[in-house]
PDB file of C-alpha atoms in Angstrom:
ATOM      1  CA  MET A   1       6.340  24.839   9.955  1.00  0.00           C
ATOM      2  CA  LYS A   2       5.706  21.391  11.104  1.00  0.00           C
ATOM      3  CA  ASN A   3       4.001  20.307   7.582  1.00  0.00           C
ATOM      4  CA  LEU A   4       6.181  22.387   5.802  1.00  0.00           C
ATOM      5  CA  MET A   5       9.142  19.907   6.783  1.00  0.00           C
ATOM      6  CA  ILE A   6       7.526  17.255   6.194  1.00  0.00           C
ATOM      7  CA  TYR A   7       6.499  17.990   2.656  1.00  0.00           C
ATOM      8  CA  GLY A   8      10.421  18.323   2.633  1.00  0.00           C
ATOM      9  CA  ILE A   9      11.323  15.325   3.513  1.00  0.00           C
ATOM     10  CA  VAL A  10       8.725  13.692   1.117  1.00  0.00           C
ATOM     11  CA  PHE A  11      10.415  15.405  -1.408  1.00  0.00           C
ATOM     12  CA  PHE A  12      13.749  14.507  -0.024  1.00  0.00           C
ATOM     13  CA  SER A  13      12.524  11.001  -0.033  1.00  0.00           C
ATOM     14  CA  LEU A  14      10.635  11.064  -3.328  1.00  0.00           C
ATOM     15  CA  TYR A  15      13.962  12.314  -5.169  1.00  0.00           C
ATOM     16  CA  LEU A  16      16.570   9.851  -3.392  1.00  0.00           C
ATOM     17  CA  CYS A  17      14.300   7.004  -4.198  1.00  0.00           C
ATOM     18  CA  TYR A  18      14.663   7.815  -8.002  1.00  0.00           C
ATOM     19  CA  VAL A  19      18.035   8.152  -7.561  1.00  0.00           C
ATOM     20  CA  LEU A  20      19.015   5.301  -6.138  1.00  0.00           C
ATOM     21  CA  PHE A  21      16.359   2.964  -8.379  1.00  0.00           C
ATOM     22  CA  VAL A  22      16.754   4.376 -11.450  1.00  0.00           C
ATOM     23  CA  ILE A  23      19.435   7.212 -12.203  1.00  0.00           C
ATOM     24  CA  ILE A  24      22.819   4.888 -10.173  1.00  0.00           C
ATOM     25  CA  ARG A  25      21.256   1.754 -11.866  1.00  0.00           C
ATOM     26  CA  LYS A  26      23.083   1.727 -15.522  1.00  0.00           C
ATOM     27  CA  LYS A  27      20.933  -0.843 -16.925  1.00  0.00           C
ATOM     28  CA  LYS A  28      18.059   0.995 -15.536  1.00  0.00           C
ATOM     29  CA  LEU A  29      19.493   4.356 -16.648  1.00  0.00           C
ATOM     30  CA  GLU A  30      19.947   2.936 -20.179  1.00  0.00           C
ATOM     31  CA  LYS A  31      15.882   2.115 -20.343  1.00  0.00           C
ATOM     32  CA  PHE A  32      15.327   6.081 -19.473  1.00  0.00           C
ATOM     33  CA  SER A  33      15.685   7.041 -23.064  1.00  0.00           C
ATOM     34  CA  GLU A  34      12.873   4.771 -23.762  1.00  0.00           C
ATOM     35  CA  ASN A  35      10.951   6.461 -20.786  1.00  0.00           C
ATOM     36  CA  ILE A  36       7.356   8.068 -21.642  1.00  0.00           C
ATOM     37  CA  TYR A  37       8.153  11.616 -20.304  1.00  0.00           C
ATOM     38  CA  VAL A  38      11.417  11.259 -22.330  1.00  0.00           C
ATOM     39  CA  LYS A  39       9.763  10.604 -25.210  1.00  0.00           C
ATOM     40  CA  TYR A  40       7.038  13.634 -24.473  1.00  0.00           C
ATOM     41  CA  LEU A  41       9.973  15.753 -24.590  1.00  0.00           C
ATOM     42  CA  GLU A  42      11.805  14.655 -27.334  1.00  0.00           C
ATOM     43  CA  ASN A  43       8.463  14.138 -29.566  1.00  0.00           C
ATOM     44  CA  VAL A  44       6.886  17.561 -28.278  1.00  0.00           C
ATOM     45  CA  TYR A  45       9.987  20.045 -28.300  1.00  0.00           C
ATOM     46  CA  HIS A  46      11.783  18.060 -30.810  1.00  0.00           C
ATOM     47  CA  LEU A  47      14.979  17.622 -28.849  1.00  0.00           C
ATOM     48  CA  ASP A  48      17.871  15.789 -30.370  1.00  0.00           C
ATOM     49  CA  MET A  49      18.659  12.805 -27.082  1.00  0.00           C
ATOM     50  CA  ASN A  50      22.031  12.914 -28.805  1.00  0.00           C
ATOM     51  CA  THR A  51      23.209  16.411 -27.590  1.00  0.00           C
ATOM     52  CA  ILE A  52      21.449  15.911 -23.778  1.00  0.00           C
ATOM     53  CA  SER A  53      23.127  14.025 -21.026  1.00  0.00           C
ATOM     54  CA  ILE A  54      20.224  11.232 -20.519  1.00  0.00           C
ATOM     55  CA  LYS A  55      22.051  11.159 -16.626  1.00  0.00           C
ATOM     56  CA  GLN A  56      21.245  14.914 -16.405  1.00  0.00           C
ATOM     57  CA  LEU A  57      17.604  14.875 -17.738  1.00  0.00           C
ATOM     58  CA  ALA A  58      16.643  11.808 -14.844  1.00  0.00           C
ATOM     59  CA  HIS A  59      17.936  14.521 -12.525  1.00  0.00           C
ATOM     60  CA  VAL A  60      15.953  17.004 -14.141  1.00  0.00           C
ATOM     61  CA  VAL A  61      13.260  14.598 -14.288  1.00  0.00           C
ATOM     62  CA  ALA A  62      12.997  13.160 -10.798  1.00  0.00           C
ATOM     63  CA  LEU A  63      13.091  16.345  -9.247  1.00  0.00           C
ATOM     64  CA  ALA A  64      10.215  17.574 -10.829  1.00  0.00           C
ATOM     65  CA  ASN A  65       7.965  14.395 -10.783  1.00  0.00           C
ATOM     66  CA  ALA A  66       9.446  14.864  -6.434  1.00  0.00           C
ATOM     67  CA  PHE A  67       7.661  18.436  -6.841  1.00  0.00           C
ATOM     68  CA  ILE A  68       4.721  17.245  -9.064  1.00  0.00           C
ATOM     69  CA  ILE A  69       3.360  14.480  -6.198  1.00  0.00           C
ATOM     70  CA  THR A  70       4.884  16.868  -3.212  1.00  0.00           C
ATOM     71  CA  VAL A  71       3.093  19.542  -4.507  1.00  0.00           C
ATOM     72  CA  THR A  72      -0.037  17.549  -5.112  1.00  0.00           C
ATOM     73  CA  LEU A  73       0.012  16.218  -1.737  1.00  0.00           C
ATOM     74  CA  TYR A  74       0.140  19.350   0.443  1.00  0.00           C
ATOM     75  CA  VAL A  75      -2.714  20.438  -1.607  1.00  0.00           C
ATOM     76  CA  ILE A  76      -5.028  17.528  -0.625  1.00  0.00           C
ATOM     77  CA  GLY A  77      -3.874  17.663   2.872  1.00  0.00           C
ATOM     78  CA  ILE A  78      -5.187  20.405   3.412  1.00  0.00           C
ATOM     79  CA  THR A  79      -9.104  19.232   2.903  1.00  0.00           C
ATOM     80  CA  GLU A  80     -11.209  17.011   5.013  1.00  0.00           C
ATOM     81  CA  ASN A  81     -13.281  15.008   2.512  1.00  0.00           C
ATOM     82  CA  TYR A  82     -12.011  12.222   1.331  1.00  0.00           C
ATOM     83  CA  LEU A  83     -14.060  12.259  -2.262  1.00  0.00           C
ATOM     84  CA  LEU A  84     -12.614  15.916  -2.743  1.00  0.00           C
ATOM     85  CA  LYS A  85      -9.231  14.736  -1.533  1.00  0.00           C
ATOM     86  CA  VAL A  86      -9.611  12.392  -4.934  1.00  0.00           C
ATOM     87  CA  LEU A  87     -10.891  15.511  -7.289  1.00  0.00           C
ATOM     88  CA  LEU A  88      -8.463  17.485  -6.474  1.00  0.00           C
ATOM     89  CA  ALA A  89      -5.417  15.129  -6.739  1.00  0.00           C
ATOM     90  CA  PHE A  90      -6.823  14.522 -10.487  1.00  0.00           C
ATOM     91  CA  ALA A  91      -7.542  18.298 -11.146  1.00  0.00           C
ATOM     92  CA  ILE A  92      -4.124  19.124  -9.464  1.00  0.00           C
ATOM     93  CA  LEU A  93      -1.648  16.366 -10.842  1.00  0.00           C
ATOM     94  CA  ILE A  94      -2.511  16.285 -14.434  1.00  0.00           C
ATOM     95  CA  PRO A  95      -2.576  20.379 -15.214  1.00  0.00           C
ATOM     96  CA  PHE A  96       0.619  20.572 -13.019  1.00  0.00           C
ATOM     97  CA  GLN A  97       2.647  17.318 -15.033  1.00  0.00           C
ATOM     98  CA  ILE A  98       1.658  18.822 -18.161  1.00  0.00           C
ATOM     99  CA  LEU A  99       2.857  22.557 -16.866  1.00  0.00           C
ATOM    100  CA  THR A 100       6.401  21.352 -15.492  1.00  0.00           C
ATOM    101  CA  TYR A 101       7.266  18.931 -18.178  1.00  0.00           C
ATOM    102  CA  HIS A 102       6.531  22.124 -20.492  1.00  0.00           C
ATOM    103  CA  VAL A 103       8.534  23.907 -18.464  1.00  0.00           C
ATOM    104  CA  ILE A 104      11.490  21.551 -19.033  1.00  0.00           C
ATOM    105  CA  GLY A 105      10.719  20.975 -22.786  1.00  0.00           C
ATOM    106  CA  THR A 106      11.170  24.685 -23.084  1.00  0.00           C
ATOM    107  CA  CYS A 107      14.448  25.230 -21.185  1.00  0.00           C
ATOM    108  CA  TYR A 108      16.183  22.143 -23.352  1.00  0.00           C
ATOM    109  CA  GLN A 109      15.185  24.017 -26.516  1.00  0.00           C
ATOM    110  CA  ILE A 110      16.552  27.083 -25.396  1.00  0.00           C
ATOM    111  CA  LYS A 111      19.458  25.713 -23.834  1.00  0.00           C
ATOM    112  CA  HIS A 112      20.169  23.195 -26.794  1.00  0.00           C
ATOM    113  CA  LYS A 113      19.238  25.848 -29.698  1.00  0.00           C
ATOM    114  CA  LYS A 114      22.428  27.882 -28.408  1.00  0.00           C
TER     115      LYS A 114
END
């Protein structure tokens, strides 16, 4: 239970940092549309960024990134071997990012086809 609370704090802290340093600042939010995550969603899922609220997308990306990092930290926190931690981090991080952004892209495709 204590570990779950720690990872909850990590998740909230990561999301809060993203909100404070990107979403609240107008200049950073304007540059967010040039972000690699946005370009990936735009090119792979053929999303029209003119119809999507960039602020809402920034919140979704912030939540997704916080979730990806927290889950990766949780999984590597279980092991004791440092080499295994590094290998697990790469083995989990990359596929989990692809899966998470696939879900986000599919949801936005469905939402904006209506």
